[in-house]
Short mmCIF file of C-alpha atoms in Angstrom, two decimals:
data_model
loop_
_atom_site.label_atom_id
_atom_site.label_comp_id
_atom_site.label_asym_id
_atom_site.label_seq_id
_atom_site.Cartn_x
_atom_site.Cartn_y
_atom_site.Cartn_z
CA MET A 964 52.77 84.85 118.78
CA SER A 965 54.37 81.43 118.32
CA THR A 966 52.57 78.68 116.59
CA PRO A 967 53.27 74.55 116.62
CA PRO A 968 54.81 72.11 113.48
CA GLU A 969 53.83 68.48 113.09
CA PRO A 970 56.46 66.27 115.03
CA PRO A 971 59.46 64.89 112.99
CA GLN A 972 59.50 61.47 111.82
CA GLN A 973 61.42 59.36 114.24
CA PRO A 974 64.88 57.94 113.08
CA SER A 975 66.00 54.41 113.15
CA ASP A 976 68.47 53.79 116.34
CA ALA A 977 71.36 53.15 114.03
CA THR A 978 71.62 55.67 111.24
CA ALA A 979 68.98 58.27 110.74
CA GLN A 980 69.33 61.57 112.25
CA PRO A 981 66.61 64.37 112.78
CA SER A 982 65.85 66.47 109.51
CA ALA A 983 68.10 69.40 109.17
CA TYR A 984 65.55 71.23 107.55
CA PRO A 985 63.09 73.63 109.39
CA TYR A 986 59.41 72.98 109.67
CA PRO A 987 57.27 73.21 107.51
CA HIS A 988 59.26 71.67 104.65
CA PRO A 989 60.46 74.01 101.96
CA GLN A 990 58.06 74.41 99.30
CA SER A 991 58.64 72.58 96.11
CA PRO A 992 59.71 74.40 93.04
CA GLY A 993 56.79 75.19 90.69
CA PRO A 994 56.40 73.89 87.28
CA GLY A 995 59.01 75.01 84.69
CA GLY A 996 62.76 74.99 84.57
CA PRO A 997 65.21 74.58 87.26
CA MET A 998 64.57 76.75 90.61
CA GLY A 999 61.18 77.20 89.54
CA PHE A 1000 61.91 79.24 86.56
CA PRO A 1001 59.99 78.52 83.30
CA PRO A 1002 61.78 76.81 80.59
CA ALA A 1003 63.28 78.94 78.03
CA ALA A 1004 61.28 79.52 74.86
CA PRO A 1005 61.94 77.43 71.67
CA VAL A 1006 64.31 78.98 68.98
CA PRO A 1007 62.15 79.55 65.76
CA GLN A 1008 63.32 77.90 62.64
CA ALA A 1009 63.98 79.86 59.51
CA GLY A 1010 60.59 81.31 58.11
CA GLN A 1011 58.78 80.49 61.34
CA GLN A 1012 57.34 83.26 63.53
CA ASN A 1013 58.62 83.70 66.79
CA THR A 1014 55.36 84.10 68.83
CA HIS A 1015 57.33 84.11 72.20
CA ALA A 1016 59.51 87.32 71.36
CA GLN A 1017 56.13 89.53 71.30
CA PRO A 1018 55.68 91.54 74.56
CA THR A 1019 52.26 91.68 76.28
CA LEU A 1020 51.53 94.72 78.47
CA VAL A 1021 50.34 94.22 81.94
CA GLY A 1022 46.69 94.85 82.39
CA VAL A 1023 46.32 94.95 78.62
CA PRO A 1024 44.54 91.87 76.97
CA ALA A 1025 46.40 90.14 74.02
CA GLN A 1026 45.43 91.36 70.57
CA PRO A 1027 43.93 88.83 68.00
CA GLY A 1028 46.73 87.03 66.37
CA GLN A 1029 49.03 87.38 69.58
CA PRO A 1030 49.35 84.77 72.21
CA GLY A 1031 48.16 85.64 75.69
CA GLN A 1032 50.48 86.05 78.55
CA PRO A 1033 50.52 83.47 81.32
CA GLN A 1034 50.54 84.48 85.11
CA PRO A 1035 53.94 83.95 86.80
CA VAL A 1036 54.36 81.08 89.15
CA ASN A 1037 55.64 81.97 92.75
CA PRO A 1038 57.17 78.61 93.84
CA TYR A 1039 57.96 80.07 97.22
CA LEU A 1040 54.46 81.21 97.96
CA GLN A 1041 53.39 80.16 101.56
CA GLN A 1042 50.24 78.22 101.52
CA GLY A 1043 48.64 79.16 104.78
CA PRO A 1044 49.77 80.03 108.37
CA TYR A 1045 49.64 77.41 111.21
CA PRO A 1046 50.91 77.65 114.75
CA VAL A 1047 53.52 75.63 115.76
CA VAL A 1048 54.40 74.04 119.09
CA GLY A 1049 58.05 74.72 118.84
CA PRO A 1050 61.45 74.21 116.80
CA PRO A 1051 62.41 70.62 116.37
CA PRO A 1052 65.47 69.52 118.32
CA PRO A 1053 68.62 69.77 116.44
CA PRO A 1054 71.14 66.81 116.06
CA ARG A 1055 73.41 65.94 119.09
CA GLY A 1056 76.53 68.12 118.75
CA GLY A 1057 77.80 71.66 119.25
CA GLY A 1058 77.91 74.43 116.68
CA ALA A 1059 76.07 72.49 114.01
CA GLY A 1060 73.20 71.44 116.26
CA ARG A 1061 72.81 75.09 117.26
CA ALA A 1062 72.63 76.29 113.58
CA VAL A 1063 70.10 73.55 112.83
CA LEU A 1064 68.17 74.84 115.74
CA TRP A 1065 68.16 78.42 114.78
CA ALA A 1066 67.25 77.35 111.13
CA ALA A 1067 64.21 75.88 112.74
CA VAL A 1068 63.50 78.73 114.98
CA GLY A 1069 63.62 81.09 111.67
CA ALA A 1070 60.91 78.89 110.09
CA LEU A 1071 59.01 79.32 113.22
CA VAL A 1072 59.30 83.06 113.35
CA ALA A 1073 58.19 83.12 109.85
CA SER A 1074 55.26 81.06 110.41
CA ALA A 1075 54.33 83.19 113.51
CA GLY A 1076 54.51 86.34 110.92
CA TRP A 1077 52.15 84.69 108.85
CA ALA A 1078 50.02 83.75 111.69
CA ALA A 1079 49.80 87.42 113.38
CA GLY A 1080 46.94 88.93 111.38
CA VAL A 1081 44.85 90.03 113.94
CA PHE A 1082 41.57 92.11 114.59
CA LEU A 1083 42.07 95.62 113.97
CA LEU A 1084 40.47 98.01 116.16
CA GLY A 1085 39.08 101.77 115.34
CA THR A 1086 41.69 104.74 115.15
CA GLY A 1087 42.77 106.00 118.42
CA SER A 1088 42.29 102.89 120.58
CA ASP A 1089 44.92 102.37 123.18
CA PRO A 1090 46.70 99.04 123.28
CA ASP A 1091 45.90 97.05 126.50
CA LEU A 1092 49.39 96.09 127.55
CA ARG A 1093 48.70 95.59 131.15
CA GLY A 1094 51.79 97.04 132.33
CA TYR A 1095 54.32 94.71 130.88
CA SER A 1096 57.80 95.68 129.95
CA ALA A 1097 59.72 94.65 126.72
CA PRO A 1098 63.04 93.10 128.05
CA SER A 1099 66.11 93.71 125.88
CA ASN A 1100 67.29 90.01 126.65
CA LEU A 1101 64.44 87.65 127.16
CA CYS A 1102 66.80 84.90 128.19
CA ASN A 1103 67.73 87.11 131.11
CA ALA A 1104 64.29 88.36 132.11
CA ALA A 1105 62.48 84.97 131.93
CA ASP A 1106 62.24 82.43 134.59
CA TYR A 1107 62.95 78.71 134.06
CA SER A 1108 64.20 77.56 137.24
CA SER A 1109 61.80 74.71 137.50
CA PHE A 1110 63.71 72.82 134.90
CA ARG A 1111 67.09 73.16 136.58
CA GLU A 1112 66.69 70.27 139.33
CA GLU A 1113 66.01 67.94 136.25
CA TYR A 1114 68.56 69.96 134.10
CA PRO A 1115 71.18 71.43 136.53
CA ASP A 1116 73.96 72.31 133.86
CA ASN A 1117 73.13 75.83 132.65
CA ASP A 1118 73.37 76.95 128.94
CA THR A 1119 76.24 79.15 129.03
CA ALA A 1120 75.64 80.71 125.60
CA PRO A 1121 71.71 81.10 125.19
CA THR A 1122 70.74 82.70 121.94
CA HIS A 1123 68.38 85.56 122.06
CA ASN A 1124 66.74 88.26 119.45
CA THR A 1125 64.64 91.37 120.09
CA LEU A 1126 62.21 93.48 117.80
CA GLU A 1127 61.25 97.21 118.62
CA ASP A 1128 58.57 98.54 116.25
CA ASP A 1129 55.62 100.85 116.65
CA ALA A 1130 53.34 97.93 115.90
CA LEU A 1131 55.11 95.31 118.04
CA ASP A 1132 57.95 94.45 120.56
CA GLU A 1133 59.10 91.05 120.51
CA GLY A 1134 61.57 89.05 122.28
CA LEU A 1135 62.80 85.52 121.51
CA CYS A 1136 65.14 83.11 123.53
CA ASN A 1137 66.69 79.64 122.96
CA LEU A 1138 67.97 77.71 125.71
CA SER A 1139 69.78 74.23 125.78
CA LEU A 1140 68.94 71.98 128.61
CA LYS A 1141 71.43 69.50 129.87
CA LYS A 1142 72.01 66.82 132.60
CA SER A 1143 75.18 66.87 134.57
CA SER A 1144 76.15 63.43 133.05
CA SER A 1145 75.48 64.42 129.48
CA SER A 1146 77.80 65.43 126.84
CA TYR A 1147 75.15 67.29 124.73
CA ALA A 1148 71.71 69.02 125.24
CA ASP A 1149 69.05 66.65 126.45
CA ALA A 1150 66.20 69.07 125.71
CA TYR A 1151 65.25 72.77 124.67
CA LEU A 1152 63.36 75.66 125.78
CA TYR A 1153 62.01 78.38 123.45
CA LEU A 1154 60.41 81.48 124.67
CA GLN A 1155 58.56 84.10 122.95
CA LEU A 1156 57.08 87.43 124.38
CA ASP A 1157 54.89 89.86 122.06
CA ARG A 1158 53.53 93.13 122.99
CA HIS A 1159 51.04 94.08 120.25
CA LYS A 1160 50.96 97.93 120.06
CA LYS A 1161 48.46 98.52 117.37
CA THR A 1162 46.23 95.27 116.97
CA ASP A 1163 44.49 93.03 119.35
CA PRO A 1164 45.73 89.58 118.99
CA GLY A 1165 42.85 88.05 120.89
CA PRO A 1166 40.68 86.50 118.39
CA GLU A 1167 43.39 84.89 116.40
CA PHE A 1168 45.21 83.82 119.28
CA THR A 1169 42.03 81.80 120.45
CA ALA A 1170 41.20 80.46 117.10
CA ASN A 1171 45.12 79.19 116.61
CA TRP A 1172 45.48 77.53 120.04
CA LYS A 1173 42.16 76.61 121.24
CA ASN A 1174 41.32 74.79 117.99
CA TYR A 1175 44.77 73.45 117.35
CA GLY A 1176 44.01 69.78 118.01
CA ASP A 1177 41.02 69.92 115.53
CA SER A 1178 43.37 70.78 112.56
CA HIS A 1179 46.69 68.60 113.73
CA THR A 1180 46.50 65.08 114.50
CA GLY A 1181 48.24 63.97 117.48
CA TYR A 1182 48.13 67.15 119.54
CA ASP A 1183 46.16 67.52 122.86
CA VAL A 1184 44.83 70.83 123.92
CA ASP A 1185 43.90 71.75 127.37
CA VAL A 1186 42.58 75.06 128.84
CA VAL A 1187 44.79 76.34 131.72
CA THR A 1188 43.20 78.65 134.11
CA GLY A 1189 44.66 81.19 136.43
CA ILE A 1190 47.22 82.60 134.00
CA GLY A 1191 46.49 85.91 131.89
CA ASP A 1192 43.13 86.19 130.23
CA GLU A 1193 43.40 82.85 128.58
CA ALA A 1194 45.97 80.18 128.25
CA TYR A 1195 46.32 76.77 126.44
CA LEU A 1196 48.63 73.84 126.93
CA VAL A 1197 49.37 72.15 123.55
CA SER A 1198 51.25 68.88 123.75
CA ASP A 1199 52.48 65.89 121.53
CA ASP A 1200 54.13 62.98 123.64
CA THR A 1201 55.38 60.01 121.43
CA THR A 1202 57.62 58.68 123.78
CA SER A 1203 57.82 54.82 124.62
CA GLY A 1204 59.45 54.06 127.89
CA SER A 1205 62.79 56.13 128.27
CA SER A 1206 64.28 55.03 124.96
CA SER A 1207 62.35 56.52 122.07
CA GLY A 1208 60.04 59.04 120.74
CA SER A 1209 59.64 62.83 121.07
CA MET A 1210 57.87 65.37 123.56
CA TYR A 1211 56.61 68.70 122.81
CA ALA A 1212 54.73 70.94 125.22
CA THR A 1213 53.88 74.72 124.69
CA LEU A 1214 52.02 76.97 127.16
CA ALA A 1215 50.61 79.80 125.30
CA VAL A 1216 49.19 82.66 127.35
CA ARG A 1217 47.50 86.02 126.27
CA ASP A 1218 47.03 88.81 129.01
CA GLY A 1219 45.41 91.78 127.14
CA TRP A 1220 47.49 92.52 123.95
CA VAL A 1221 50.58 90.74 125.30
CA THR A 1222 51.21 87.06 124.27
CA TYR A 1223 53.81 84.64 125.79
CA THR A 1224 54.85 81.20 124.95
CA MET A 1225 57.17 78.83 126.39
CA THR A 1226 57.89 75.62 124.68
CA TYR A 1227 59.63 72.46 125.82
CA SER A 1228 61.16 69.93 123.23
CA ALA A 1229 63.12 66.73 123.62
CA TYR A 1230 63.76 63.91 121.13
CA TYR A 1231 64.76 60.39 122.64
CA SER A 1232 66.33 57.36 120.87
CA SER A 1233 67.92 54.27 122.28
CA TYR A 1234 71.77 55.90 121.82
CA ASP A 1235 70.94 58.80 124.17
CA ASP A 1236 72.52 59.27 127.37
CA ASP A 1237 69.23 60.43 129.04
CA THR A 1238 67.71 57.10 130.06
CA ASP A 1239 65.34 58.87 132.50
CA PRO A 1240 63.30 61.72 130.89
CA PRO A 1241 60.63 63.66 132.77
CA THR A 1242 57.16 62.96 132.23
CA LEU A 1243 54.63 65.20 130.23
CA ASP A 1244 52.97 66.14 133.58
CA GLU A 1245 56.09 67.04 135.19
CA VAL A 1246 57.14 69.29 132.08
CA SER A 1247 53.57 70.91 132.26
CA ASP A 1248 53.64 71.65 135.59
CA TRP A 1249 57.17 73.50 135.14
CA LEU A 1250 56.14 75.52 132.28
CA LYS A 1251 53.06 76.78 134.31
CA ALA A 1252 55.11 77.57 137.33
CA ASP A 1253 57.81 79.40 135.20
CA THR A 1254 55.54 81.11 133.09
CA ARG A 1255 53.60 82.70 135.96
CA THR A 1256 56.84 83.87 137.68
CA THR A 1257 58.06 85.42 134.28
CA LEU A 1258 54.94 87.26 133.63
CA GLY A 1259 54.82 88.66 137.27
CA ASP A 1260 58.27 89.83 136.87
CA LEU A 1261 57.71 91.51 133.51
CA ARG A 1262 54.91 93.65 135.28
CA ASP A 1263 57.05 94.88 138.05
#
């Protein structure tokens, strides 16, 4: 199940661009030499004992007169899973912007993997999949028609990915949203469908989404009724008028052991062509309408 990052820092109108790095920021290297490796042992002088050359077996305590063996440091160890609202919008442009977007999506999927620890039921329990299918291409199977009045220019090359495993079926989709008058994408949609076939996602889904605003400053969480067993709208709107700020909104739904998230993201600045972006209320209504349609279609 996808999970939401802190909103990016807003660049100045003239020079700054959104960060090309995914969220969360990569871990800083651990102590030691370059790339997190420990510095080389000093070369002993003549007549000096080389204590660094003495091996120490794993699991065997150091003998008297021998140095202990320090524990290795993993500079890339993740420091804890957090749900993310969606990938940050990439810089304006063609292939380079899409590459940055997929870098963010990679970080999002990795974060979702860390956050997907679930409550294991007893052996022999049947998964409660509610009749949902696993589409081979989520971009073709999902509905996002509510956004087309605002963004009538269709994405001709949406990107998608699919995972099929005994434990999990997963579909991912990224779409660019563009107004007819725009040269580049004005906003983005990110979709994710997970069919959990071995474990119940319910307890951690609730913990991640219902309490998201308690641990992440700036996000609002609203309970949504009438969609699945439980649903939450998580949003962060820092727009000011129509010329600056960012907007993120994710509708996360769980129905049995199936989870679905639909995320809208947009970044505005004074040099954007889009001077009349939609409001958060409008985006929220579109997310709810299209999610209901998508989940209905996937059960037919």
